[in-house]
Amino acid sequence: MPQQSESPEVPANRKKAGSLRKRLVMTLAAALTPILVLSVISAYLDANKGMDERRANLLLVADAAIDGVEQSIQEASLLLSLYQTQVFNGQCSGIFKRLSPHLPAISNIIAFDTEGRPTCSAVGNASEALSNQNWNERLKRGERVIRSDTFFDDKTKQWIFAVLLRQDGADGAYAGSIGVELQTDELAALPHAYLLPAGVDVALLDDRGETFGSSRFSSIDPEWVEKVQQSRTAELFVLHEPQAGSLDVVIKPVGEGNLFAAISRASPGIWSDFTLRPVSSIGLPLITFSVALLAVWLAIDSLVLAWISRLTRTVRVYGAGRYQFNAGRAFDEAPDEIAKLARAMDVMAKDIGERDKDLKLAIASRDAAVREIHHRVKNNLQIVTSFLNLQGRQLRDPQAKAAISAARHRIDALAIVHQTLYQNERLEQVHLRPFLTGLVSHLSEALGMEDSGIAVEQAYADVMRPADDAIPMALFVVEAITNAMKYAFDGTGGRIRTSLDVFEGGMRLEIADDGRGYDPEILSGGNNGSGLGSKLMSAFSRQLAADLTIETSPGNGCKLILIMPDQA
């Protein structure tokens, strides 16, 4: 039975394509990614829309209160323009007394000359801070109405800003100005007089971010105010206060000057519609995306990969030669396509099993026939050997007897080869250890080595060799040992050693004796390696594609070394 490998071989040059699960999940992810991208865009738009709605909502609930502040400032400016002649002519106190009951935010009415010096003041002297501002230059350049920056009044201990009107003479030239000072605290209190929704706070800001009338914060980031001042539109900002938490703050210009309203309330919580809408826009598709990938991952594992793994095990069972294994029953619950494949594999395995059975029968018949041939050849060779024995007994010439004996030994070697082949289970291979052991033992007995005092030593590696090499190898051994028996010893006995070793790339057959040896440089008859035996050994080594080396010297015996390469 063939040995089952742990895993199927993968070609070294195969490009790695990745697992089925990974590729299918990546394909689904690529297909769903546009939906996820659109969800991100939708979430971004929903977030912006939520910010706009929060800003509009705050403005809506506080518009009336802010309008009250703006109307109060416009009213002060309008009344000042109605009484500008009286004020410019020095009736500051009288006009102040007349307007104070109607405008609680007024703190002073002042007239100025062309250099910005006060010519009259309703309440004490004009504020020094107001005198130091550059408003006078602006009025000289032609501006009709301006609002000053807020400043701190040392007399009233309050933050104040002024509305200033240009005054022209009869010739139209700049003659001076008049102004009304307004208290920011009084103006900031006006929005609170309106019925504001719970949690909404309205305060005033100047362009430096100073806050008036707020119970939540004392200042605002000047960059926010600058942004609103440049755009002149209401903007929503989120302020993070350690005590109050996150606040939505809408900053809106009040009129044309540098006064702003700050409307604030607590930012919506995580469960509010403003937060849930963008979160759901991205969250629900993301959850769907993740669930779809997980579902495909699990489905691939249970519907495809698990059955492919079972198919792989089935293929390994078939690969081990168990073609009777019925895989179809194990796939009754598999998807139709995989079950169909399993049934097709069953049919294939049965067909292979039938062909395998027929092939084994044919091989068995062939092996039996070949064994019978080897057996008959061996019997015929033994008959020939018997004829040679009969013929040798009738001969009187020693040389003829020796020739007949040498031929008989060679034929015996061939008979042993054929005997080994028909006794071996694998006809195409020869197990060299028992083969060489039997050959040398038979040859020792036939040559009478024991009677001649010749000891035989054998040491062979346990190795297989193609059957085609058995005959030339056997004949080589016969010639080598026969030559040693004929020429190496002088009748006093000796030793012959045969060995077979394996090394990387081939094997080494060595036949050595401790006889008289010879000088390979001196040619003397048949003892020098030029006789028939030596020629036959050279021919057999060429047939084996081997290298033959002879190591000998007088008095040191002879060693034949045959290096045989591995068969491709």
Coordinates of C-alpha atoms in Angstrom, one line a residue:
M1 CA 0.0 0.0 0.0
P2 CA 1.5 3.4 -0.9
Q3 CA 2.4 5.6 2.0
Q4 CA 0.0 8.5 2.6
S5 CA 1.7 11.9 2.6
E6 CA 0.8 14.5 5.2
S7 CA -0.2 17.1 2.8
P8 CA -0.4 17.4 -1.0
E9 CA 2.6 18.7 -2.8
V10 CA 2.4 22.3 -3.9
P11 CA 4.5 23.3 -7.0
A12 CA 7.3 25.6 -6.0
N13 CA 6.5 28.0 -8.8
R14 CA 2.8 28.3 -7.9
K15 CA 1.8 31.9 -7.2
K16 CA 0.1 32.1 -3.8
A17 CA -3.5 33.2 -4.3
G18 CA -4.7 33.3 -0.7
S19 CA -7.4 31.2 1.0
L20 CA -11.0 31.0 -0.3
R21 CA -12.4 32.5 2.9
K22 CA -10.1 35.5 2.7
R23 CA -10.8 36.2 -1.0
L24 CA -14.5 35.9 -0.6
V25 CA -14.6 38.2 2.4
M26 CA -12.4 40.7 0.7
T27 CA -14.7 40.6 -2.4
L28 CA -17.7 41.2 -0.2
A29 CA -15.9 44.0 1.7
A30 CA -15.1 45.7 -1.6
A31 CA -18.7 45.4 -2.7
L32 CA -20.0 46.9 0.5
T33 CA -17.4 49.6 0.8
P34 CA -19.2 52.1 -1.4
I35 CA -22.3 51.8 0.9
L36 CA -20.1 52.4 3.9
V37 CA -18.5 55.4 2.2
L38 CA -21.9 56.9 1.4
S39 CA -22.9 56.3 5.0
V40 CA -19.9 58.2 6.2
I41 CA -20.8 61.1 3.9
S42 CA -24.4 60.9 5.1
A43 CA -23.2 61.0 8.7
Y44 CA -21.1 64.0 8.0
L45 CA -24.0 65.8 6.3
D46 CA -26.3 64.8 9.2
A47 CA -23.8 66.2 11.7
N48 CA -23.6 69.5 9.8
K49 CA -27.3 69.6 9.5
G50 CA -27.6 68.9 13.2
M51 CA -25.3 71.8 14.0
D52 CA -27.3 74.1 11.8
E53 CA -30.5 73.0 13.5
R54 CA -29.0 73.5 16.9
R55 CA -27.9 77.0 15.9
A56 CA -31.3 77.8 14.3
N57 CA -33.1 76.5 17.4
L58 CA -31.1 78.7 19.8
L59 CA -31.6 81.7 17.6
L60 CA -35.3 81.1 17.3
V61 CA -35.9 80.9 21.1
A62 CA -33.7 84.0 21.8
D63 CA -34.4 86.2 18.8
A64 CA -37.0 88.3 20.6
A65 CA -34.7 88.9 23.5
I66 CA -31.8 89.9 21.2
D67 CA -34.1 92.1 19.2
G68 CA -35.0 93.9 22.5
V69 CA -31.3 94.8 23.0
E70 CA -30.9 96.0 19.4
Q71 CA -34.0 98.0 19.6
S72 CA -32.9 99.6 22.8
I73 CA -29.6 100.7 21.2
Q74 CA -31.3 101.9 18.1
E75 CA -33.8 103.8 20.2
A76 CA -31.0 105.5 22.1
S77 CA -29.4 106.5 18.8
L78 CA -32.7 107.7 17.4
L79 CA -33.5 109.9 20.4
L80 CA -30.0 111.3 20.4
S81 CA -30.4 112.3 16.8
L82 CA -33.7 114.0 17.6
Y83 CA -32.1 116.1 20.4
Q84 CA -28.8 116.6 18.7
T85 CA -29.2 120.3 18.3
Q86 CA -30.0 120.9 22.0
V87 CA -27.2 118.5 23.1
F88 CA -24.6 120.1 20.8
N89 CA -25.6 123.5 22.2
G90 CA -24.9 122.4 25.8
Q91 CA -28.2 121.1 27.1
C92 CA -26.7 117.7 28.0
S93 CA -28.2 117.5 31.5
G94 CA -31.7 118.6 30.4
I95 CA -31.9 116.0 27.7
F96 CA -30.4 113.3 30.0
K97 CA -33.2 114.0 32.5
R98 CA -35.8 113.8 29.8
L99 CA -34.5 110.5 28.3
S100 CA -33.5 108.6 31.4
P101 CA -37.0 107.4 32.4
H102 CA -37.4 105.9 28.9
L103 CA -33.9 104.4 28.5
P104 CA -32.7 102.9 31.8
A105 CA -29.4 101.9 30.1
I106 CA -28.3 105.6 29.6
S107 CA -25.5 106.6 31.9
N108 CA -24.5 109.9 30.3
I109 CA -25.0 112.3 27.4
I110 CA -22.0 114.3 26.1
A111 CA -21.1 116.8 23.4
F112 CA -17.5 117.1 21.9
D113 CA -15.7 119.6 19.9
T114 CA -13.7 118.9 16.7
E115 CA -10.8 117.7 18.8
G116 CA -12.9 115.2 20.7
R117 CA -12.8 117.3 23.9
P118 CA -16.1 117.3 25.9
T119 CA -18.0 120.6 25.8
C120 CA -20.8 119.4 28.0
S121 CA -21.6 116.3 30.1
A122 CA -24.9 115.4 31.8
V123 CA -23.2 113.5 34.6
G124 CA -19.9 115.0 35.8
N125 CA -17.0 114.9 33.4
A126 CA -16.9 112.7 30.3
S127 CA -15.3 109.3 30.7
E128 CA -11.5 109.5 30.3
A129 CA -11.5 106.2 28.6
L130 CA -13.9 107.5 26.0
S131 CA -11.8 110.5 25.4
N132 CA -8.8 108.3 24.6
Q133 CA -10.4 106.4 21.8
N134 CA -10.0 107.0 18.1
W135 CA -13.6 107.5 17.4
N136 CA -13.1 111.3 16.7
E137 CA -10.8 110.6 13.8
R138 CA -13.3 108.2 12.3
L139 CA -16.1 110.9 12.5
K140 CA -13.8 113.4 10.9
R141 CA -13.3 111.0 8.0
G142 CA -17.0 111.1 7.3
E143 CA -18.6 108.3 9.4
R144 CA -22.0 109.4 10.6
V145 CA -22.7 107.0 13.5
I146 CA -20.2 104.8 15.3
R147 CA -20.2 102.6 18.3
S148 CA -17.1 102.6 20.6
D149 CA -15.5 99.6 22.1
T150 CA -16.6 98.8 25.6
F151 CA -14.6 100.4 28.4
F152 CA -14.7 100.5 32.1
D153 CA -16.1 103.7 33.7
D154 CA -14.3 104.5 37.0
K155 CA -17.2 106.7 38.2
T156 CA -20.0 104.1 37.8
K157 CA -17.7 101.1 38.1
Q158 CA -19.4 99.5 35.1
W159 CA -18.6 98.5 31.6
I160 CA -19.9 101.1 29.1
F161 CA -20.0 101.7 25.4
A162 CA -21.0 104.8 23.5
V163 CA -23.1 105.6 20.4
L164 CA -21.6 108.8 18.8
L165 CA -23.1 111.0 16.1
R166 CA -21.2 113.4 13.8
Q167 CA -22.2 117.0 13.9
D168 CA -21.6 119.3 10.8
G169 CA -21.5 123.1 10.7
A170 CA -23.4 125.4 8.3
D171 CA -20.6 125.0 5.8
G172 CA -20.9 121.2 6.0
A173 CA -17.5 120.8 7.7
Y174 CA -17.0 118.7 10.8
A175 CA -18.1 120.7 13.8
G176 CA -17.9 118.1 16.6
S177 CA -20.0 115.2 17.9
I178 CA -22.5 114.1 20.5
G179 CA -22.7 110.8 22.2
V180 CA -24.8 108.7 24.6
E181 CA -23.1 106.2 27.0
L182 CA -25.0 103.0 27.6
Q183 CA -24.4 100.5 30.5
T184 CA -23.7 97.0 29.2
D185 CA -25.2 95.4 32.4
E186 CA -28.5 97.2 31.8
L187 CA -28.5 96.1 28.2
A188 CA -27.6 92.5 29.2
A189 CA -30.5 92.4 31.6
L190 CA -33.0 93.2 28.9
P191 CA -33.0 89.6 27.4
H192 CA -33.7 88.2 30.8
A193 CA -36.9 90.2 31.0
Y194 CA -38.3 88.0 28.2
L195 CA -39.7 84.6 28.9
L196 CA -36.7 82.4 27.8
P197 CA -37.0 78.6 27.6
A198 CA -35.5 76.7 30.5
G199 CA -31.7 76.3 30.2
V200 CA -31.3 79.1 27.7
D201 CA -28.9 82.0 28.6
V202 CA -28.4 85.2 26.7
A203 CA -25.4 87.5 27.3
L204 CA -23.6 90.3 25.4
L205 CA -20.1 90.3 24.1
D206 CA -17.6 92.8 22.8
D207 CA -15.1 92.2 20.1
R208 CA -12.5 91.2 22.7
G209 CA -14.7 88.3 24.0
E210 CA -15.6 90.1 27.2
T211 CA -19.0 88.8 28.4
F212 CA -21.7 90.8 30.1
G213 CA -24.8 89.4 31.9
S214 CA -23.9 85.7 31.7
S215 CA -24.2 83.3 34.6
R216 CA -22.2 80.6 32.8
F217 CA -19.0 82.2 31.5
S218 CA -17.0 85.4 31.8
S219 CA -15.3 85.4 28.4
I220 CA -15.4 83.8 25.0
D221 CA -12.6 82.8 22.7
P222 CA -11.8 86.1 20.8
E223 CA -11.2 84.0 17.6
W224 CA -14.9 82.9 17.7
V225 CA -15.9 86.6 18.0
E226 CA -13.6 87.5 15.2
K227 CA -15.0 84.8 12.9
V228 CA -18.5 86.1 13.5
Q229 CA -17.4 89.7 13.0
Q230 CA -15.9 88.9 9.6
S231 CA -18.9 86.8 8.4
R232 CA -21.6 89.0 10.2
T233 CA -23.7 85.9 10.5
A234 CA -24.6 83.8 13.5
E235 CA -22.3 80.9 14.2
L236 CA -22.6 77.9 16.5
F237 CA -19.7 76.9 18.8
V238 CA -19.3 74.2 21.5
L239 CA -17.8 75.5 24.7
H240 CA -16.4 72.9 27.2
E241 CA -16.8 74.3 30.8
P242 CA -15.4 72.2 33.7
Q243 CA -18.5 72.9 35.8
A244 CA -21.3 73.4 33.3
G245 CA -20.1 70.7 30.9
S246 CA -20.5 71.2 27.1
L247 CA -22.4 74.2 26.0
D248 CA -23.9 75.2 22.6
V249 CA -23.0 78.8 22.2
V250 CA -24.4 80.9 19.3
I251 CA -22.7 84.2 18.7
K252 CA -24.7 86.7 16.7
P253 CA -23.9 90.4 15.8
V254 CA -26.2 93.0 17.4
G255 CA -26.6 95.7 14.9
E256 CA -23.8 97.1 12.8
G257 CA -21.3 97.7 15.6
N258 CA -18.9 95.6 17.6
L259 CA -21.5 94.3 20.1
F260 CA -22.6 90.6 20.0
A261 CA -25.1 88.4 21.6
A262 CA -24.1 85.0 23.0
I263 CA -27.0 82.6 23.3
S264 CA -26.1 79.4 25.2
R265 CA -27.6 76.2 26.6
A266 CA -26.3 72.7 27.4
S267 CA -25.3 70.7 24.4
P268 CA -27.5 67.8 23.5
G269 CA -26.6 64.5 25.2
I270 CA -25.6 61.3 23.6
W271 CA -29.2 60.1 23.3
S272 CA -30.5 63.2 21.6
D273 CA -31.7 63.3 18.1
F274 CA -28.8 65.6 17.1
T275 CA -26.3 62.9 18.2
L276 CA -28.2 59.8 17.3
R277 CA -28.9 60.9 13.7
P278 CA -25.3 61.0 12.5
V279 CA -24.3 58.1 14.7
S280 CA -27.1 56.0 13.2
S281 CA -26.2 57.1 9.7
I282 CA -22.8 55.6 10.1
G283 CA -23.4 53.1 12.9
L284 CA -26.2 51.1 11.3
P285 CA -24.5 50.6 7.9
L286 CA -21.2 49.8 9.8
I287 CA -23.0 47.2 11.9
T288 CA -24.7 45.8 8.8
F289 CA -21.3 45.7 7.1
S290 CA -19.7 43.9 10.0
V291 CA -22.5 41.4 10.4
A292 CA -22.5 40.7 6.7
L293 CA -18.7 40.0 6.7
L294 CA -19.1 37.8 9.9
A295 CA -22.0 35.9 8.3
V296 CA -20.1 35.3 5.1
W297 CA -17.1 34.2 7.2
L298 CA -19.1 31.7 9.1
A299 CA -21.1 30.6 6.1
I300 CA -17.9 29.9 4.1
D301 CA -16.5 27.9 7.0
S302 CA -19.7 25.8 7.5
L303 CA -20.9 25.5 3.9
V304 CA -17.6 25.3 1.9
L305 CA -14.4 25.0 3.9
A306 CA -15.6 22.2 6.2
W307 CA -16.8 20.1 3.3
I308 CA -13.6 20.9 1.3
S309 CA -11.6 19.7 4.3
R310 CA -13.7 16.5 4.3
L311 CA -13.1 16.1 0.6
T312 CA -9.4 16.5 1.2
R313 CA -9.4 13.7 3.8
T314 CA -11.4 11.5 1.3
V315 CA -8.9 12.1 -1.4
R316 CA -6.1 11.0 1.0
V317 CA -8.0 7.8 1.7
Y318 CA -8.3 7.2 -2.0
G319 CA -4.6 8.0 -2.4
A320 CA -3.8 5.3 0.2
G321 CA -5.4 2.8 -2.1
R322 CA -8.7 2.3 -0.2
Y323 CA -10.9 2.7 -3.3
Q324 CA -13.8 0.8 -1.6
F325 CA -14.4 3.7 0.8
N326 CA -17.9 5.1 0.1
A327 CA -17.5 8.9 0.4
G328 CA -21.0 9.7 -0.8
R329 CA -22.7 8.8 2.4
A330 CA -20.5 11.3 4.4
F331 CA -21.8 14.1 2.2
D332 CA -25.5 13.6 2.4
E333 CA -25.9 16.9 4.3
A334 CA -23.4 18.8 2.2
P335 CA -24.6 21.5 -0.4
D336 CA -25.8 19.9 -3.6
E337 CA -22.7 20.9 -5.6
I338 CA -20.3 19.4 -3.1
A339 CA -22.4 16.3 -2.7
K340 CA -22.4 15.9 -6.5
L341 CA -18.6 16.2 -6.5
A342 CA -18.3 13.6 -3.7
R343 CA -20.4 11.2 -5.7
A344 CA -18.3 11.8 -8.8
M345 CA -15.2 11.0 -6.7
D346 CA -16.9 7.8 -5.5
V347 CA -17.4 6.7 -9.1
M348 CA -13.9 7.7 -10.0
A349 CA -12.5 5.8 -7.1
K350 CA -14.5 2.7 -8.0
D351 CA -13.2 2.9 -11.7
I352 CA -9.7 3.4 -10.5
G353 CA -10.1 0.4 -8.1
E354 CA -11.3 -1.8 -10.9
R355 CA -8.4 -0.8 -13.2
D356 CA -6.0 -1.2 -10.3
K357 CA -7.3 -4.7 -9.6
D358 CA -7.0 -5.6 -13.3
L359 CA -3.5 -4.1 -13.4
K360 CA -2.4 -6.0 -10.3
L361 CA -3.7 -9.3 -11.8
A362 CA -1.8 -8.5 -15.0
I363 CA 1.4 -7.7 -13.1
A364 CA 1.0 -10.9 -11.0
S365 CA 0.6 -13.0 -14.1
R366 CA 3.6 -11.3 -15.7
D367 CA 5.7 -11.8 -12.5
A368 CA 4.6 -15.5 -12.4
A369 CA 5.6 -15.9 -16.0
V370 CA 9.0 -14.2 -15.6
R371 CA 9.7 -16.3 -12.4
E372 CA 8.9 -19.4 -14.4
I373 CA 11.2 -18.2 -17.1
H374 CA 14.0 -17.6 -14.6
H375 CA 13.4 -20.9 -13.0
R376 CA 13.5 -22.8 -16.4
V377 CA 16.7 -20.8 -17.4
K378 CA 18.3 -21.8 -14.1
N379 CA 17.3 -25.4 -14.7
N380 CA 18.7 -25.3 -18.2
L381 CA 21.9 -23.8 -17.0
Q382 CA 22.2 -26.5 -14.4
I383 CA 21.8 -29.1 -17.2
V384 CA 24.5 -27.3 -19.2
T385 CA 26.7 -27.4 -16.0
S386 CA 26.1 -31.1 -15.7
F387 CA 27.1 -31.7 -19.3
L388 CA 30.2 -29.7 -18.7
N389 CA 31.0 -31.8 -15.7
L390 CA 30.6 -35.0 -17.7
Q391 CA 32.7 -33.6 -20.5
G392 CA 35.4 -32.4 -18.0
R393 CA 35.8 -35.9 -16.5
Q394 CA 36.6 -37.3 -20.0
L395 CA 39.3 -34.8 -20.6
R396 CA 43.0 -35.5 -19.9
D397 CA 44.5 -32.1 -20.9
P398 CA 44.9 -29.9 -17.8
Q399 CA 44.3 -26.7 -19.7
A400 CA 41.2 -28.0 -21.3
K401 CA 39.9 -29.1 -17.9
A402 CA 40.6 -25.6 -16.5
A403 CA 38.8 -24.0 -19.4
I404 CA 35.8 -26.3 -18.8
S405 CA 35.9 -25.6 -15.1
A406 CA 36.0 -21.8 -15.6
A407 CA 33.0 -22.0 -18.0
R408 CA 31.2 -24.1 -15.5
H409 CA 31.8 -21.5 -12.8
R410 CA 30.5 -18.7 -15.0
I411 CA 27.4 -20.7 -15.9
D412 CA 26.8 -21.4 -12.2
A413 CA 27.0 -17.7 -11.5
L414 CA 24.3 -17.1 -14.1
A415 CA 22.2 -19.9 -12.6
I416 CA 22.5 -18.2 -9.2
V417 CA 21.4 -14.9 -10.7
H418 CA 18.3 -16.5 -12.2
Q419 CA 17.6 -18.4 -9.0
T420 CA 17.8 -15.1 -7.0
L421 CA 15.5 -13.3 -9.4
Y422 CA 12.7 -15.9 -9.4
Q423 CA 12.9 -16.2 -5.6
N424 CA 12.8 -12.4 -5.1
E425 CA 9.4 -10.7 -4.5
R426 CA 10.4 -7.7 -6.7
L427 CA 11.6 -8.9 -10.1
E428 CA 13.0 -5.5 -11.1
Q429 CA 15.3 -5.2 -8.0
V430 CA 17.9 -7.5 -6.5
H431 CA 18.7 -7.6 -2.8
L432 CA 22.5 -7.6 -3.0
R433 CA 23.3 -8.8 0.5
P434 CA 21.7 -12.3 0.2
F435 CA 22.5 -12.4 -3.5
L436 CA 26.3 -11.8 -3.1
T437 CA 26.4 -14.0 0.0
G438 CA 24.9 -17.0 -1.8
L439 CA 27.1 -16.4 -4.9
V440 CA 30.4 -16.3 -3.0
S441 CA 29.5 -19.2 -0.8
H442 CA 28.6 -21.3 -3.8
L443 CA 31.8 -20.3 -5.6
S444 CA 33.8 -21.1 -2.5
E445 CA 32.4 -24.5 -2.3
A446 CA 32.8 -25.1 -6.1
L447 CA 36.5 -23.9 -6.1
G448 CA 37.3 -25.9 -2.9
M449 CA 38.5 -22.9 -1.1
E450 CA 38.1 -24.4 2.3
D451 CA 40.2 -27.5 1.3
S452 CA 42.9 -25.1 -0.1
G453 CA 43.1 -23.2 3.2
I454 CA 41.5 -20.1 1.7
A455 CA 39.3 -18.2 4.2
V456 CA 36.5 -16.1 2.8
E457 CA 35.3 -12.9 4.6
Q458 CA 32.1 -11.2 3.4
A459 CA 30.6 -7.8 4.4
Y460 CA 27.8 -6.3 2.4
A461 CA 25.6 -3.2 2.9
D462 CA 21.8 -3.9 2.9
V463 CA 21.0 -2.3 -0.5
M464 CA 18.9 -2.9 -3.6
R465 CA 20.2 -2.8 -7.2
P466 CA 18.3 -3.1 -10.5
A467 CA 18.1 -6.7 -11.8
D468 CA 19.8 -5.7 -15.1
D469 CA 23.0 -5.1 -13.0
A470 CA 22.9 -8.5 -11.3
I471 CA 24.4 -10.6 -14.1
P472 CA 27.5 -8.4 -14.9
M473 CA 28.1 -7.9 -11.2
A474 CA 27.9 -11.7 -10.5
L475 CA 30.2 -12.5 -13.4
F476 CA 32.6 -9.8 -12.2
V477 CA 32.8 -11.4 -8.7
V478 CA 33.2 -14.8 -10.3
E479 CA 36.1 -13.7 -12.4
A480 CA 37.8 -11.8 -9.6
I481 CA 37.6 -14.7 -7.1
T482 CA 38.6 -17.2 -9.7
N483 CA 41.6 -15.2 -10.7
A484 CA 42.6 -14.8 -7.1
M485 CA 42.3 -18.6 -6.6
K486 CA 44.4 -19.3 -9.7
Y487 CA 47.2 -16.7 -9.3
A488 CA 47.3 -15.2 -5.8
F489 CA 48.2 -18.1 -3.5
D490 CA 51.2 -20.5 -3.4
G491 CA 49.5 -23.4 -1.7
T492 CA 50.0 -22.2 1.9
G493 CA 46.5 -20.8 2.2
G494 CA 45.3 -17.2 2.5
R495 CA 42.3 -14.9 2.7
I496 CA 39.9 -13.4 0.3
R497 CA 37.6 -10.6 1.5
T498 CA 34.6 -9.2 -0.4
S499 CA 32.7 -6.1 0.7
L500 CA 30.0 -3.7 -0.5
D501 CA 29.7 -0.2 0.9
V502 CA 27.3 2.6 0.0
F503 CA 28.2 6.2 -0.3
E504 CA 26.4 9.3 -1.5
G505 CA 26.1 8.9 -5.3
G506 CA 26.9 5.2 -5.6
M507 CA 28.3 2.1 -4.1
R508 CA 31.8 0.4 -3.8
L509 CA 32.4 -3.3 -4.4
E510 CA 35.8 -4.4 -3.2
I511 CA 37.5 -7.8 -3.6
A512 CA 40.9 -8.2 -1.9
D513 CA 43.3 -11.1 -1.3
D514 CA 46.5 -11.3 0.8
G515 CA 48.3 -13.3 -1.9
R516 CA 51.6 -12.8 -3.6
G517 CA 50.4 -9.8 -5.7
Y518 CA 52.3 -8.6 -8.8
D519 CA 54.0 -5.6 -10.3
P520 CA 51.5 -4.0 -12.8
E521 CA 54.5 -2.4 -14.7
I522 CA 55.9 -5.8 -15.7
L523 CA 54.0 -7.9 -18.2
S524 CA 54.4 -11.6 -17.6
G525 CA 51.9 -14.0 -19.1
G526 CA 48.4 -14.1 -17.8
N527 CA 49.3 -12.9 -14.3
N528 CA 49.5 -9.2 -15.2
G529 CA 45.9 -8.3 -15.9
S530 CA 46.0 -8.9 -19.6
G531 CA 44.4 -12.3 -19.6
L532 CA 40.9 -13.4 -20.4
G533 CA 39.6 -12.9 -16.8
S534 CA 40.9 -9.4 -16.6
K535 CA 39.4 -8.5 -20.0
L536 CA 36.1 -9.9 -18.9
M537 CA 36.2 -7.9 -15.6
S538 CA 36.9 -4.7 -17.6
A539 CA 34.0 -5.5 -19.9
F540 CA 31.6 -6.2 -17.0
S541 CA 32.7 -2.9 -15.3
R542 CA 31.9 -1.0 -18.5
Q543 CA 28.5 -2.7 -18.7
L544 CA 27.9 -1.4 -15.2
A545 CA 29.1 2.1 -16.1
A546 CA 31.5 1.6 -13.2
D547 CA 35.2 2.6 -12.6
L548 CA 37.6 -0.3 -12.0
T549 CA 40.7 0.3 -10.0
I550 CA 43.4 -2.3 -9.3
E551 CA 45.7 -1.8 -6.3
T552 CA 48.6 -4.4 -6.1
S553 CA 52.3 -4.7 -5.5
P554 CA 54.6 -7.7 -5.1
G555 CA 54.1 -9.4 -1.7
N556 CA 51.1 -7.2 -0.7
G557 CA 48.2 -9.0 -2.4
C558 CA 45.8 -7.5 -4.9
K559 CA 42.7 -5.4 -4.4
L560 CA 40.0 -4.8 -7.0
I561 CA 37.8 -1.7 -6.4
L562 CA 34.6 -1.3 -8.5
I563 CA 32.8 2.1 -8.1
M564 CA 29.3 1.9 -9.4
P565 CA 27.2 5.1 -9.7
D566 CA 23.5 5.2 -8.6
Q567 CA 21.0 4.4 -11.3
A568 CA 19.1 7.4 -12.5

